[in-house]
XYZ file of C-alpha atoms in Angstrom:
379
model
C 0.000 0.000 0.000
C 1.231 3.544 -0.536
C 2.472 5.754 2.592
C 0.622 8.670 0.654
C 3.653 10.892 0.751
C 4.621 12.520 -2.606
C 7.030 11.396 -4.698
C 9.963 14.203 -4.988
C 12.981 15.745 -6.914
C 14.768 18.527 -5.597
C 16.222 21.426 -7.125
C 16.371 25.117 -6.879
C 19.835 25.143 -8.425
C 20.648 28.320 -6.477
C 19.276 26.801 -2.948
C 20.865 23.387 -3.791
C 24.389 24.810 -4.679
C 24.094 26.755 -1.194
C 24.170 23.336 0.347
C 27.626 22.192 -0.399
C 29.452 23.531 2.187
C 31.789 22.717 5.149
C 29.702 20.074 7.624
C 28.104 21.516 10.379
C 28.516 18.883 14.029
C 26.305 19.148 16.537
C 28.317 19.015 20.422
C 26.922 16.097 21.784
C 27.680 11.683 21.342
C 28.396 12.407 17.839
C 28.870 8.560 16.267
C 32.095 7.521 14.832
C 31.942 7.613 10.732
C 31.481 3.986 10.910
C 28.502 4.381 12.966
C 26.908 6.945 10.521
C 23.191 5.384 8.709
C 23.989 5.000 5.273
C 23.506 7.877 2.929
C 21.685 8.540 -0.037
C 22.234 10.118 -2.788
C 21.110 13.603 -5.015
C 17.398 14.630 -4.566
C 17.124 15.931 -8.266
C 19.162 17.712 -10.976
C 19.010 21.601 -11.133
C 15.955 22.446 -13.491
C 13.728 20.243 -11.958
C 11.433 21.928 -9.301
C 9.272 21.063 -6.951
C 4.915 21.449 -6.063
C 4.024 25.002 -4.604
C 3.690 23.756 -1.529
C 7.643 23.125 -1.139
C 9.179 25.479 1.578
C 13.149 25.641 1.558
C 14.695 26.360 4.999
C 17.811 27.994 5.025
C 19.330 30.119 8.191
C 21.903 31.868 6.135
C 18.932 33.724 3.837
C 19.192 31.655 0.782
C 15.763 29.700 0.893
C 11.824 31.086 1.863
C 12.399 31.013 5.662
C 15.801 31.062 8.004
C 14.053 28.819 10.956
C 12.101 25.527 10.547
C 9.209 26.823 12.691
C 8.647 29.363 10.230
C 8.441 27.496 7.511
C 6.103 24.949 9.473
C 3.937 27.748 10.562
C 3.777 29.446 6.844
C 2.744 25.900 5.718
C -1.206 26.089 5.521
C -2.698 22.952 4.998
C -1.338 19.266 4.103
C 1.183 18.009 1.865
C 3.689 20.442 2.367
C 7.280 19.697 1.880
C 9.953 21.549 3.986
C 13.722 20.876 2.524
C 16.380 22.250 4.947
C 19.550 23.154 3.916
C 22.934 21.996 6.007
C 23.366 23.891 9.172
C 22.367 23.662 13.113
C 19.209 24.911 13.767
C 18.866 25.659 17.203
C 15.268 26.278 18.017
C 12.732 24.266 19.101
C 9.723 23.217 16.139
C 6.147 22.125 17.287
C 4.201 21.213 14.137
C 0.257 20.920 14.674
C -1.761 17.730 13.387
C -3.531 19.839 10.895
C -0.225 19.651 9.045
C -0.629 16.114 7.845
C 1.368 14.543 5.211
C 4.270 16.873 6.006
C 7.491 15.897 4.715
C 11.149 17.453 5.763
C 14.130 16.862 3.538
C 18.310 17.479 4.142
C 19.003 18.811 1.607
C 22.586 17.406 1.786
C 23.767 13.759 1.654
C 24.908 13.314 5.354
C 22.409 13.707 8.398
C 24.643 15.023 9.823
C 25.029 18.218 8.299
C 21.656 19.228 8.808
C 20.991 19.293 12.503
C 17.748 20.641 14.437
C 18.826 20.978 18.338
C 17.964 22.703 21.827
C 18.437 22.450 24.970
C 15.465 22.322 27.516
C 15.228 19.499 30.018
C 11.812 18.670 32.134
C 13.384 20.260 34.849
C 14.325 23.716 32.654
C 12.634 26.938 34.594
C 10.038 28.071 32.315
C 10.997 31.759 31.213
C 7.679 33.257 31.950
C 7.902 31.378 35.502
C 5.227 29.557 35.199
C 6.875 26.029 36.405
C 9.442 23.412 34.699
C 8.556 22.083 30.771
C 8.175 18.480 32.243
C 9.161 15.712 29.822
C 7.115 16.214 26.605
C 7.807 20.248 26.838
C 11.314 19.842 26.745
C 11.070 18.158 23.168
C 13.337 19.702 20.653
C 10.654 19.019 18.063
C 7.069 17.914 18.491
C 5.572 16.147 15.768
C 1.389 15.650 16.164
C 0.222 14.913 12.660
C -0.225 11.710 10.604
C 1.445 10.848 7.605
C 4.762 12.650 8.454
C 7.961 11.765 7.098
C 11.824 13.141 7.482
C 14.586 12.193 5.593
C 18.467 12.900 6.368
C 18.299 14.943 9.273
C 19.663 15.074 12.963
C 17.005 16.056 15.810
C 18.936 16.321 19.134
C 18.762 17.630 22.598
C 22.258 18.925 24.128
C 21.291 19.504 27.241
C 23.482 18.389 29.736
C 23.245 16.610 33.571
C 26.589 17.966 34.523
C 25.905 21.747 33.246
C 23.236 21.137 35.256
C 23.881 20.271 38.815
C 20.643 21.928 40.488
C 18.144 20.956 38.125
C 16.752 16.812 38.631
C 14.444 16.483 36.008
C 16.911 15.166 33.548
C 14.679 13.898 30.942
C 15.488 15.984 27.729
C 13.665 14.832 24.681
C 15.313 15.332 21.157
C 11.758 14.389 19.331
C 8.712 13.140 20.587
C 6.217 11.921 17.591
C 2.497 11.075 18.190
C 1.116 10.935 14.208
C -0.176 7.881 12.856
C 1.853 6.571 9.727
C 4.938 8.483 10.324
C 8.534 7.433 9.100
C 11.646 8.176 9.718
C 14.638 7.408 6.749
C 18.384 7.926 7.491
C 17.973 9.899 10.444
C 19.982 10.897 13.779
C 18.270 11.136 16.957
C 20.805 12.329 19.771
C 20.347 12.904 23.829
C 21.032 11.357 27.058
C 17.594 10.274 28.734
C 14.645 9.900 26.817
C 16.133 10.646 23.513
C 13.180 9.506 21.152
C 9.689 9.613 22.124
C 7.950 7.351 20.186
C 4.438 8.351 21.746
C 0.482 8.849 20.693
C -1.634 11.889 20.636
C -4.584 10.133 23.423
C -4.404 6.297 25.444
C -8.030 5.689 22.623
C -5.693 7.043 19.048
C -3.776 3.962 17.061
C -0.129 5.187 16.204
C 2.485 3.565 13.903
C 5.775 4.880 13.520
C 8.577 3.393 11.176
C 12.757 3.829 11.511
C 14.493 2.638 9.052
C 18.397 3.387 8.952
C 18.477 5.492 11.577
C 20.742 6.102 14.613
C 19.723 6.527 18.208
C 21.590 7.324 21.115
C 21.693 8.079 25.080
C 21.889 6.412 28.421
C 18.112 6.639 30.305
C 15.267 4.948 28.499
C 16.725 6.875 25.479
C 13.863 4.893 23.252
C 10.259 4.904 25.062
C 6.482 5.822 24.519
C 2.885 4.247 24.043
C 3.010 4.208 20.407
C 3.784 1.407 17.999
C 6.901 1.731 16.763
C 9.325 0.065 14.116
C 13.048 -0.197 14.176
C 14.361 -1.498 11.021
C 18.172 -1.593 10.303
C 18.445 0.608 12.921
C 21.702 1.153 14.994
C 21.289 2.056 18.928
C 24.229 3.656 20.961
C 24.525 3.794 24.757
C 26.906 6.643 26.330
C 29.464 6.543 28.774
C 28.374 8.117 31.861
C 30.764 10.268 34.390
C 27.695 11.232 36.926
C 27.921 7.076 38.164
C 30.150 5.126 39.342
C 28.720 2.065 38.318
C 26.107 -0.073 36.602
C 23.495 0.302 35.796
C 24.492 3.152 33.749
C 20.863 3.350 31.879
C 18.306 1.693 29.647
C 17.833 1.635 26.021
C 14.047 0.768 25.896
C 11.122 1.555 28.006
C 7.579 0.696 26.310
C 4.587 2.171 27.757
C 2.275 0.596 25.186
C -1.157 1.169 25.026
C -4.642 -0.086 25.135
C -4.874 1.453 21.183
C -1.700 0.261 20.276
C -1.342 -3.966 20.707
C 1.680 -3.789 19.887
C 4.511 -2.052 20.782
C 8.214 -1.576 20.076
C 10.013 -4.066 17.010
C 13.643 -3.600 16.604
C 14.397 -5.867 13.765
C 17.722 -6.434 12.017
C 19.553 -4.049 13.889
C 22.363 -3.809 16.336
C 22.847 -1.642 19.541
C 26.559 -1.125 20.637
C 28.382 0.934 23.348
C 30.803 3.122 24.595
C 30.491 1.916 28.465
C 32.104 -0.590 30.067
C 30.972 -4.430 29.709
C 26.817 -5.173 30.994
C 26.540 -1.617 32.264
C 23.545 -1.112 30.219
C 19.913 -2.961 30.603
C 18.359 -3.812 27.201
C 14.586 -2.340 28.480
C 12.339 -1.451 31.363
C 8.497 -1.294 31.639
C 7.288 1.915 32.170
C 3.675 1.951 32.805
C 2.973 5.528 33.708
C 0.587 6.714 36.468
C -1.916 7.845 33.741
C -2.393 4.629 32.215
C -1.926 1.679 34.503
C -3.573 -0.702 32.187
C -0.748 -0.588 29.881
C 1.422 -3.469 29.021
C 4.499 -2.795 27.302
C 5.969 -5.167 24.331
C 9.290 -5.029 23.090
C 10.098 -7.731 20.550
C 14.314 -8.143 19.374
C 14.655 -10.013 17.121
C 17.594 -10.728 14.598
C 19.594 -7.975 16.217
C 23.371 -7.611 17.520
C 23.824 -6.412 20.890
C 27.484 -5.305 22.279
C 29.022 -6.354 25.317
C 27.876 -3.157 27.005
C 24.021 -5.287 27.413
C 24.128 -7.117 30.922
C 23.833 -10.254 29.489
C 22.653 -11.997 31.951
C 19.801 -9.583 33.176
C 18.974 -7.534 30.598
C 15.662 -6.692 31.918
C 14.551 -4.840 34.899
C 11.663 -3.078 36.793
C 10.789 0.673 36.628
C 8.309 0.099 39.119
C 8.250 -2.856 41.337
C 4.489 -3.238 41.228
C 4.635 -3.564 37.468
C 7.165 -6.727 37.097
C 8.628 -6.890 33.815
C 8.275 -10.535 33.773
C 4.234 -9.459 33.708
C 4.874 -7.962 30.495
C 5.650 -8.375 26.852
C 9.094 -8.732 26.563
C 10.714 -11.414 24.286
C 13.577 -11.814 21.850
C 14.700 -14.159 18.522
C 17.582 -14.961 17.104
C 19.827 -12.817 18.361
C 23.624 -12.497 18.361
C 26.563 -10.576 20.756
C 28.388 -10.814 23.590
C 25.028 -8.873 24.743
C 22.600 -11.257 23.553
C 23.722 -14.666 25.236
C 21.408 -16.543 26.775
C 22.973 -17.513 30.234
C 20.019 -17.781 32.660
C 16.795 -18.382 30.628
C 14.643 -17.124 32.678
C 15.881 -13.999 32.377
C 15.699 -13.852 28.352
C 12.199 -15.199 27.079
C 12.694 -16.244 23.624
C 10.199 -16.979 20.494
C 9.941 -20.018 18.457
C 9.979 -19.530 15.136
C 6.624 -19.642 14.860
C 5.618 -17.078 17.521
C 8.357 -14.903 15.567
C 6.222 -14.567 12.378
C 4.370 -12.656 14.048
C 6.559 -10.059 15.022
C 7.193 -8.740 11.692
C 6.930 -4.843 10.278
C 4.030 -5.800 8.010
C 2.249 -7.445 11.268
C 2.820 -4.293 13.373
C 2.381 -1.827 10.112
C -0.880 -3.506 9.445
C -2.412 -1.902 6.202
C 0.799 0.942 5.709
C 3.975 0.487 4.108
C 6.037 2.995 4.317
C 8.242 4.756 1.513
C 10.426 7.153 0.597
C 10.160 7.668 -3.265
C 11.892 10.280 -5.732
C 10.065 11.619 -8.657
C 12.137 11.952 -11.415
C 11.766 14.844 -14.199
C 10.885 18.262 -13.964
C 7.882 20.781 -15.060
């Protein structure tokens, strides 16, 4: 089935040619170039142009609008296409759900080059003094509408514990996403704790979200929400810490799934890795928040490679004590490490083959397949 998105060529010699300048890096858990999602390659020959409703994003004055809230509040209606040219945006970007079937484009080859960052945690002073932003308020971006899709950008949150010593509400969200049918291609998502918030707009709303060669990193339940969510080829990172002196250091997943979504998070075909020290990290935790306590969060690995840095041997652990995790829906298949061995078996609940076909992306997509396609020729 089609995602719905439009197929596109880029162009604007002028605003294309401006994006072919010296990278721009963003200050925080960059990856090592081996670690980078693989590229892809030019969006379109000059000539070629786009629909009216393309907006081009450039902060140096070259394109429509020099911030990507701009352009997202100038875009009136659906279908719009936002391509942003290399450079660090630092602002924050809330796009409404009236906006559906958005689509943002780097314009450049790399991710990234073309960064959108900021720096509010959920324990940031509001500056109108009004309280703290809480966890969903310190988003760098806030994406509510269906159909959206990104390709070959970096969304990240620098905000930093140790800059920080007075403040204790450490979450600090790089994106939090709530549409139905939104995807993700060959993009960065960088924080500490609760980097990507794969999430719903209400407990009663279905929400599918697809990643497909992107790259995720932090240390707390950096990967976490109600929604249903798909990891394909994916590649997740876990950070040193210098706040702790010892494990646990964090948590890479924490599913809050709900009643809307039956199933959760699917991290197929991918592999997590590490920069701390051997089983500092747990793979996932249950979080089943106070507003919802009939949620029961799935997490399904499956054909993934886990570094050394996963306790092997408990990789699983409780947020809450009254919400075990071995009362949820945890399980795993096929996987390979030193961070996927299967040492104490109750600890790791495995599929069988056949429970595993039905933990696919089609089963969790449902009636959506999502793509990225390129029209080709001008007009």
């Amino acid at each position: 089935m089609s995602s719905g998105h439009p197929q596109l060529s880029l162009s604007r010699r002028q605003f294309v040619a401006s994006g072919v300048g010296a990278a721009l890096a963003v200050g925080i858990g960059a990856a090592p170039a081996h670690a980078r999602p693989r590229t892809f390659g030019s969006y379109g020959s000059p000539g070629h142009r786009l629909t009216p409703r393309t907006l081009y994003v450039d902060a140096r004055g070259a394109g429509d609008h020099t911030t990507v809230q701009a352009a997202v509040s100038a875009a009136a209606g659906d279908g719009y296409i936002l391509v942003l040219a290399p450079g660090v945006y630092r602002e924050t970007v809330s796009v409404p759900a009236t906006a559906t079937g958005m689509t943002w484009i780097g314009a450049a080859r790399d991710p990234r080059r073309t960064v959108v960052v900021y720096d509010n945690a959920a324990g940031t002073p509001k500056p109108d003094g009004s309280g703290t932003y809480g966890t969903t308020g310190s988003a760098t971006v806030t994406l509510r509408p269906d159909g959206f899709t990104a390709r070959g950008l970096t969304f990240a949150n620098d905000w930093l514990r140790a800059d920080h010593p007075e403040i204790t509400g450490t979450q600090a969200v790089a994106l939090k996403v709530m549409g139905d049918r939104s995807a993700f291609f060959d993009c960065r998502f960088l924080g500490h704790q609760d980097t990507l918030y794969a999430d719903s707009p209400a407990l009663a709303t279905l929400a599918r979200q697809y990643f497909r060669d992107c790259y995720v990193e932090g240390d707390v339940d950096f990967v976490f929400g109600r929604g249903t969510a798909v990891f394909d080829d994916c590649h997740f990172r876990t950070l040193t810490r210098t706040d702790l002196a010892g494990a646990p250091y964090g948590f890479v997943f924490a599913p809050s799934t709900a009643g809307a979504n039956p199933r959760g998070f699917l991290v197929t075909r991918s592999r997590i890795t590490s920069t701390a020290p051997a089983a500092y990290y747990k793979l996932a935790r249950p979080w089943v928040p106070s507003s919802d306590t009939t949620a029961r969060p799935m997490l399904v690995v499956r054909d993934t490679r886990m570094s050394s840095g996963i306790d092997a041997v408990a990789p699983y652990t409780n947020m809450s004590d009254a919400y075990p995790w071995q009362g949820q829906r945890f399980a795993e298949y096929r996987n390979s490490g030193a961070g996927a061995v299967v040492s104490v078996a109750a600890n790791r609940p495995q599929l069988s083959p056949a429970e595993a076909a039905a933990h696919t992306p089609g089963i969790y997509l449902g009636d959506w397949r999502p793509a990225f396609r390129l029209r080709s020729g001008g007009g």
